[in-house]
Amino acid sequence: GQHESSPGTLAERTVESLAKYITNGKPKKIVVMTGAGISTSAGIPDFRSPDTGLYANLARLNLPYAEAVFDISYFRQNPEPFYTLAHELYPGKFRPTITHSFIRLLHEKGLLLMHFTQNIDCLDREAGVPGDKIVEAHGSFARQSCIDCSRPYPQDELKRHVDAKSIPRCDHCKGLVKPEIVFFGEQLPAEFFKNKWLPSQADLCIVMGTSLTVHPFASLPSMVREHRPRLLINKERVGGIGSGPDDVLLLGDCDAGVRKLAAACGWLDELEKLWAKT
Ligand code: APR
């Protein structure tokens, strides 16, 4: 890919070198890309971690295969498994992590161009990242509608059904109601396609807590231009990030990783205070 050749912008591919690049005021347009891994320490399981991931723990829903729980054609014939899961995942009972606060800190420093997330937990919003700086590429629980006639459905009604583990149906056509989470087989929101070019304008890209296995989201990091650093904070190497002259790897827990980067930037105290208020 375009990140293999050419001398790097960073003196070294280290957190310290990246922190110098950041505090020297070089990057003004940081793009952040995240997945379920940034919410696991909030108590929300990710999808693909071997033992703790959601897909390893859905046996009780006797699905034909794990992803069926988020498959639109399967949902049409059997909405039960999704609504059982929705009861566990529904936003409101989880506290944002320090990683979510780090994204807000970037915004407060005027450095955040956009936060692309695959998560549906809205924890970045709850941490104080403004809505116009978030692209929820896989939708969220913020809205729900009928999958047949597309009529919007009242939020409080949906919440009542989620709490009671019952299945909400459209008052108008009796069709199944579904939160506007992007299921396998559905289109991503227009918001994603409108903003998917932004990474090509970024002067720093930070990827955190994602396996980068689901497209088109997984193609975002490759949109970052040559000579622009990319930082991966993740338990494992993903998406080919790490081989480029300006790729920096911070492998391990993302909360520890953002603390390490914040400390190198001299922002740790500010970050801890921000998170403590969340
Ligand atoms: N710190 C750092 N990395 C972590 C942590 C953590 N605390 N916890 C998990 N990870 C890493 C895992 O090692 C893995 O690489 O985060 C990644 C999570 O990957 P997935 O479980 O595949 O989650 P995600 O990438 O968000 O899934 C993408 O798939 O199921 C669909 O639509 C759903 O949005 C979801 C999409």
Tab-separated table of C-alpha atoms and ligand atoms in Angstrom:
chain	number	residue	atom	x	y	z
A	1	GLY	CA	0.000	0.000	0.000
A	2	GLN	CA	0.993	3.680	-0.077
A	3	HIS	CA	2.396	3.517	3.464
A	4	GLU	CA	5.320	1.208	2.725
A	5	SER	CA	7.847	3.479	0.973
A	6	SER	CA	9.147	7.019	1.698
A	7	PRO	CA	10.960	8.477	4.762
A	8	GLY	CA	8.718	9.152	7.726
A	9	THR	CA	7.410	12.368	9.187
A	10	LEU	CA	8.107	11.101	12.690
A	11	ALA	CA	11.707	10.936	13.941
A	12	GLU	CA	10.884	7.464	15.261
A	13	ARG	CA	7.783	5.307	15.264
A	14	THR	CA	7.319	5.723	19.011
A	15	VAL	CA	4.693	7.292	21.293
A	16	GLU	CA	7.252	9.875	22.442
A	17	SER	CA	8.012	10.908	18.876
A	18	LEU	CA	4.291	11.048	18.082
A	19	ALA	CA	3.650	13.127	21.229
A	20	LYS	CA	6.323	15.620	20.078
A	21	TYR	CA	4.623	15.817	16.667
A	22	ILE	CA	1.299	16.526	18.409
A	23	THR	CA	2.551	19.046	21.001
A	24	ASN	CA	4.626	20.884	18.373
A	25	GLY	CA	1.222	21.842	17.018
A	26	LYS	CA	1.645	19.985	13.721
A	27	PRO	CA	-1.665	18.043	13.569
A	28	LYS	CA	-4.776	20.183	13.543
A	29	LYS	CA	-7.074	17.583	11.979
A	30	ILE	CA	-7.023	14.307	13.890
A	31	VAL	CA	-9.398	11.566	12.763
A	32	VAL	CA	-10.239	8.859	15.299
A	33	MET	CA	-11.674	5.448	14.299
A	34	THR	CA	-12.996	3.096	16.958
A	35	GLY	CA	-14.748	-0.209	17.595
A	36	ALA	CA	-16.120	-2.256	20.472
A	37	GLY	CA	-12.709	-2.616	22.124
A	38	ILE	CA	-12.927	0.918	23.559
A	39	SER	CA	-16.119	0.058	25.473
A	40	THR	CA	-15.143	-3.325	26.965
A	41	SER	CA	-13.783	-1.711	30.153
A	42	ALA	CA	-17.211	-0.019	30.510
A	43	GLY	CA	-18.712	-3.509	30.763
A	44	ILE	CA	-19.928	-3.889	27.174
A	45	PRO	CA	-18.480	-7.044	25.569
A	46	ASP	CA	-16.849	-6.701	22.162
A	47	PHE	CA	-17.812	-9.084	19.359
A	48	ARG	CA	-14.831	-11.211	18.431
A	49	SER	CA	-12.556	-11.563	21.485
A	50	PRO	CA	-12.217	-15.370	21.938
A	51	ASP	CA	-13.877	-15.965	25.335
A	52	THR	CA	-15.468	-12.684	26.338
A	53	GLY	CA	-16.738	-11.571	22.926
A	54	LEU	CA	-20.448	-11.430	22.214
A	55	TYR	CA	-20.221	-13.880	19.355
A	56	ALA	CA	-18.700	-16.499	21.690
A	57	ASN	CA	-21.520	-16.052	24.192
A	58	LEU	CA	-24.695	-16.199	22.143
A	59	ALA	CA	-25.069	-19.998	22.361
A	60	ARG	CA	-28.087	-19.547	24.651
A	61	LEU	CA	-29.919	-17.843	21.790
A	62	ASN	CA	-29.422	-20.943	19.552
A	63	LEU	CA	-28.661	-18.896	16.459
A	64	PRO	CA	-27.716	-20.624	13.170
A	65	TYR	CA	-24.469	-18.576	13.374
A	66	ALA	CA	-23.441	-15.750	15.739
A	67	GLU	CA	-23.776	-12.771	13.352
A	68	ALA	CA	-27.392	-13.815	12.664
A	69	VAL	CA	-28.344	-11.775	15.727
A	70	PHE	CA	-27.555	-8.690	13.613
A	71	ASP	CA	-28.764	-10.061	10.276
A	72	ILE	CA	-31.798	-8.329	8.769
A	73	SER	CA	-33.233	-11.416	7.016
A	74	TYR	CA	-32.851	-13.556	10.159
A	75	PHE	CA	-34.396	-10.720	12.263
A	76	ARG	CA	-37.482	-10.733	10.002
A	77	GLN	CA	-38.167	-14.386	10.806
A	78	ASN	CA	-36.994	-14.301	14.422
A	79	PRO	CA	-36.567	-10.959	16.242
A	80	GLU	CA	-36.312	-12.652	19.678
A	81	PRO	CA	-32.499	-13.056	19.880
A	82	PHE	CA	-31.874	-9.420	18.978
A	83	TYR	CA	-34.332	-8.120	21.571
A	84	THR	CA	-32.817	-10.399	24.215
A	85	LEU	CA	-29.414	-8.883	23.413
A	86	ALA	CA	-30.875	-5.340	23.222
A	87	HIS	CA	-32.011	-5.756	26.829
A	88	GLU	CA	-28.354	-6.237	27.848
A	89	LEU	CA	-26.781	-3.660	25.514
A	90	TYR	CA	-29.296	-0.811	25.682
A	91	PRO	CA	-27.500	2.479	26.479
A	92	GLY	CA	-27.955	4.294	29.776
A	93	LYS	CA	-26.434	1.885	32.278
A	94	PHE	CA	-22.766	2.143	31.212
A	95	ARG	CA	-20.192	4.815	32.104
A	96	PRO	CA	-17.878	6.074	29.349
A	97	THR	CA	-14.242	4.962	29.633
A	98	ILE	CA	-11.146	7.160	29.847
A	99	THR	CA	-10.652	6.358	26.172
A	100	HIS	CA	-13.957	8.079	25.365
A	101	SER	CA	-12.783	11.046	27.480
A	102	PHE	CA	-9.522	11.131	25.499
A	103	ILE	CA	-11.517	11.643	22.294
A	104	ARG	CA	-13.393	14.491	24.005
A	105	LEU	CA	-10.044	15.974	25.137
A	106	LEU	CA	-8.853	16.036	21.519
A	107	HIS	CA	-12.026	17.973	20.672
A	108	GLU	CA	-11.539	20.395	23.562
A	109	LYS	CA	-8.012	21.078	22.253
A	110	GLY	CA	-9.476	21.874	18.822
A	111	LEU	CA	-7.665	18.897	17.270
A	112	LEU	CA	-10.572	16.527	16.464
A	113	LEU	CA	-11.671	16.571	12.837
A	114	MET	CA	-14.040	13.574	13.205
A	115	HIS	CA	-14.660	10.483	15.333
A	116	PHE	CA	-15.777	7.538	13.193
A	117	THR	CA	-17.193	4.790	15.393
A	118	GLN	CA	-18.695	1.346	14.735
A	119	ASN	CA	-20.147	1.330	18.250
A	120	ILE	CA	-23.866	1.660	18.966
A	121	ASP	CA	-23.453	2.456	22.680
A	122	CYS	CA	-23.314	6.283	22.323
A	123	LEU	CA	-20.620	6.381	25.052
A	124	ASP	CA	-18.646	8.983	23.086
A	125	ARG	CA	-21.709	11.297	23.142
A	126	GLU	CA	-22.102	10.641	26.866
A	127	ALA	CA	-18.407	11.501	27.369
A	128	GLY	CA	-19.076	14.918	25.806
A	129	VAL	CA	-17.920	14.508	22.194
A	130	PRO	CA	-20.277	16.808	20.216
A	131	GLY	CA	-22.683	15.099	17.798
A	132	ASP	CA	-21.300	16.945	14.773
A	133	LYS	CA	-17.887	15.375	15.475
A	134	ILE	CA	-19.235	11.803	15.493
A	135	VAL	CA	-20.067	9.496	12.586
A	136	GLU	CA	-21.934	6.447	13.937
A	137	ALA	CA	-21.127	4.281	10.927
A	138	HIS	CA	-23.219	1.353	12.189
A	139	GLY	CA	-26.062	3.500	13.484
A	140	SER	CA	-27.128	3.509	17.134
A	141	PHE	CA	-30.050	3.012	19.485
A	142	ALA	CA	-30.834	6.742	19.179
A	143	ARG	CA	-33.753	6.163	16.778
A	144	GLN	CA	-36.023	3.250	15.796
A	145	SER	CA	-38.501	2.622	12.993
A	146	CYS	CA	-40.658	0.011	11.286
A	147	ILE	CA	-38.641	-2.184	8.921
A	148	ASP	CA	-41.653	-2.473	6.562
A	149	CYS	CA	-43.204	1.017	6.335
A	150	SER	CA	-40.238	2.952	7.880
A	151	ARG	CA	-42.564	4.838	10.243
A	152	PRO	CA	-40.607	6.236	13.228
A	153	TYR	CA	-41.443	4.572	16.540
A	154	PRO	CA	-41.525	6.351	19.923
A	155	GLN	CA	-38.351	5.959	21.997
A	156	ASP	CA	-40.214	5.453	25.285
A	157	GLU	CA	-42.343	2.724	23.693
A	158	LEU	CA	-39.211	0.945	22.478
A	159	LYS	CA	-37.598	1.226	25.906
A	160	ARG	CA	-40.708	-0.329	27.478
A	161	HIS	CA	-40.470	-3.308	25.124
A	162	VAL	CA	-36.709	-3.657	25.662
A	163	ASP	CA	-37.211	-3.672	29.438
A	164	ALA	CA	-40.017	-6.218	29.138
A	165	LYS	CA	-38.077	-8.250	26.516
A	166	SER	CA	-41.153	-8.041	24.284
A	167	ILE	CA	-41.167	-7.358	20.543
A	168	PRO	CA	-42.298	-3.866	19.420
A	169	ARG	CA	-44.517	-3.751	16.338
A	170	CYS	CA	-45.570	-0.827	14.177
A	171	ASP	CA	-48.979	0.620	15.186
A	172	HIS	CA	-49.632	1.433	11.550
A	173	CYS	CA	-48.745	-1.744	9.608
A	174	LYS	CA	-47.878	-4.285	12.355
A	175	GLY	CA	-44.366	-4.572	10.889
A	176	LEU	CA	-41.368	-5.276	13.128
A	177	VAL	CA	-39.753	-2.256	14.763
A	178	LYS	CA	-35.934	-2.135	14.905
A	179	PRO	CA	-33.499	0.413	16.346
A	180	GLU	CA	-31.536	2.141	13.555
A	181	ILE	CA	-28.500	-0.064	14.099
A	182	VAL	CA	-26.987	-1.188	10.795
A	183	PHE	CA	-27.601	-4.908	10.443
A	184	PHE	CA	-25.664	-7.158	8.080
A	185	GLY	CA	-27.504	-6.780	4.770
A	186	GLU	CA	-28.401	-3.117	5.397
A	187	GLN	CA	-26.890	0.074	3.993
A	188	LEU	CA	-24.699	2.242	6.224
A	189	PRO	CA	-26.188	5.679	7.001
A	190	ALA	CA	-25.719	8.486	4.452
A	191	GLU	CA	-23.672	10.273	7.144
A	192	PHE	CA	-20.920	7.676	6.635
A	193	PHE	CA	-20.678	8.157	2.862
A	194	LYS	CA	-20.813	11.945	3.240
A	195	ASN	CA	-17.788	11.919	5.580
A	196	LYS	CA	-15.786	8.906	4.445
A	197	TRP	CA	-13.327	11.158	2.546
A	198	LEU	CA	-12.295	13.019	5.708
A	199	PRO	CA	-9.430	10.620	6.584
A	200	SER	CA	-7.684	11.811	3.401
A	201	GLN	CA	-7.561	15.295	4.967
A	202	ALA	CA	-6.320	14.069	8.344
A	203	ASP	CA	-2.823	14.889	9.590
A	204	LEU	CA	-3.044	12.158	12.226
A	205	CYS	CA	-5.247	9.051	12.384
A	206	ILE	CA	-5.834	7.181	15.652
A	207	VAL	CA	-7.416	3.693	15.394
A	208	MET	CA	-8.589	2.096	18.658
A	209	GLY	CA	-10.358	-1.084	19.780
A	210	THR	CA	-11.391	-2.580	16.474
A	211	SER	CA	-10.554	-5.756	14.539
A	212	LEU	CA	-11.044	-3.797	11.258
A	213	THR	CA	-12.826	-6.849	9.838
A	214	VAL	CA	-16.084	-5.231	8.679
A	215	HIS	CA	-16.142	-3.167	5.470
A	216	PRO	CA	-16.599	-0.424	4.360
A	217	PHE	CA	-15.550	0.950	7.780
A	218	ALA	CA	-12.354	-1.150	7.701
A	219	SER	CA	-11.184	0.740	4.595
A	220	LEU	CA	-11.036	4.108	6.407
A	221	PRO	CA	-7.430	3.854	7.740
A	222	SER	CA	-6.111	3.219	4.218
A	223	MET	CA	-7.589	6.594	3.130
A	224	VAL	CA	-4.980	8.414	5.243
A	225	ARG	CA	-2.389	10.108	3.008
A	226	GLU	CA	1.315	9.256	2.901
A	227	HIS	CA	3.519	11.120	5.452
A	228	ARG	CA	0.558	11.306	7.842
A	229	PRO	CA	1.100	9.306	11.045
A	230	ARG	CA	-1.334	6.535	11.996
A	231	LEU	CA	-1.483	5.261	15.582
A	232	LEU	CA	-3.046	1.892	16.449
A	233	ILE	CA	-4.065	1.401	20.099
A	234	ASN	CA	-5.360	-2.172	20.213
A	235	LYS	CA	-4.731	-5.521	21.884
A	236	GLU	CA	-3.642	-6.960	18.561
A	237	ARG	CA	-2.245	-5.726	15.244
A	238	VAL	CA	-5.060	-5.159	12.725
A	239	GLY	CA	-5.699	-3.687	9.302
A	240	GLY	CA	-2.069	-3.828	8.180
A	241	ILE	CA	-1.284	-0.847	10.423
A	242	GLY	CA	2.274	-0.907	11.697
A	243	SER	CA	4.298	-1.431	8.532
A	244	GLY	CA	4.191	2.166	7.253
A	245	PRO	CA	7.049	4.686	7.950
A	246	ASP	CA	4.651	6.754	10.087
A	247	ASP	CA	2.669	3.975	11.737
A	248	VAL	CA	2.972	3.781	15.525
A	249	LEU	CA	1.789	0.709	17.439
A	250	LEU	CA	0.605	0.878	21.051
A	251	LEU	CA	-0.436	-2.741	21.545
A	252	GLY	CA	-2.388	-3.580	24.700
A	253	ASP	CA	-5.357	-2.225	26.598
A	254	CYS	CA	-6.676	1.006	25.072
A	255	ASP	CA	-7.264	2.757	28.426
A	256	ALA	CA	-3.571	2.165	29.252
A	257	GLY	CA	-2.624	3.256	25.742
A	258	VAL	CA	-4.459	6.586	25.860
A	259	ARG	CA	-2.956	7.257	29.303
A	260	LYS	CA	0.528	6.608	27.888
A	261	LEU	CA	-0.059	8.967	24.940
A	262	ALA	CA	-1.683	11.618	27.169
A	263	ALA	CA	1.251	11.421	29.606
A	264	ALA	CA	3.752	11.807	26.732
A	265	CYS	CA	1.799	14.902	25.628
A	266	GLY	CA	1.685	16.300	29.176
A	267	TRP	CA	-2.100	15.937	29.251
A	268	LEU	CA	-2.570	13.074	31.714
A	269	ASP	CA	-3.724	15.203	34.670
A	270	GLU	CA	-6.210	17.054	32.453
A	271	LEU	CA	-7.480	13.747	31.030
A	272	GLU	CA	-7.949	12.113	34.435
A	273	LYS	CA	-9.856	15.186	35.675
A	274	LEU	CA	-12.058	15.195	32.587
A	275	TRP	CA	-12.884	11.509	32.995
A	276	ALA	CA	-13.490	11.870	36.740
A	277	LYS	CA	-16.326	14.301	35.896
A	278	THR	CA	-17.924	11.841	33.464
B	1	APR	N1	-8.161	-2.571	24.676
B	1	APR	C1	-7.662	-2.628	23.414
B	1	APR	N2	-8.165	-3.438	22.448
B	1	APR	C2	-9.227	-4.200	22.791
B	1	APR	C3	-9.807	-4.182	24.076
B	1	APR	C4	-9.227	-3.314	25.034
B	1	APR	N3	-9.708	-3.226	26.296
B	1	APR	N4	-10.858	-5.066	24.085
B	1	APR	C5	-10.916	-5.612	22.853
B	1	APR	N5	-9.944	-5.095	22.073
B	1	APR	C6	-9.685	-5.343	20.651
B	1	APR	C7	-9.802	-6.796	20.247
B	1	APR	O1	-8.535	-7.426	20.343
B	1	APR	C8	-10.235	-6.663	18.780
B	1	APR	O2	-9.123	-6.451	17.930
B	1	APR	O3	-10.710	-4.663	19.965
B	1	APR	C9	-11.068	-5.380	18.789
B	1	APR	C10	-12.571	-5.659	18.846
B	1	APR	O4	-12.926	-6.243	17.601
B	1	APR	P1	-14.433	-6.716	17.376
B	1	APR	O5	-14.895	-7.492	18.563
B	1	APR	O6	-14.471	-7.356	16.019
B	1	APR	O7	-15.293	-5.371	17.363
B	1	APR	P2	-15.442	-4.352	16.157
B	1	APR	O8	-14.151	-4.236	15.392
B	1	APR	O9	-16.024	-3.115	16.715
B	1	APR	O10	-16.556	-5.075	15.216
B	1	APR	C11	-16.919	-4.401	14.040
B	1	APR	O11	-18.635	-6.042	13.578
B	1	APR	O12	-20.195	-7.280	14.681
B	1	APR	C12	-20.033	-6.248	13.797
B	1	APR	O13	-21.319	-4.332	13.414
B	1	APR	C13	-20.594	-4.998	14.410
B	1	APR	O14	-19.612	-2.806	14.677
B	1	APR	C14	-19.356	-4.204	14.779
B	1	APR	C15	-18.361	-4.659	13.722
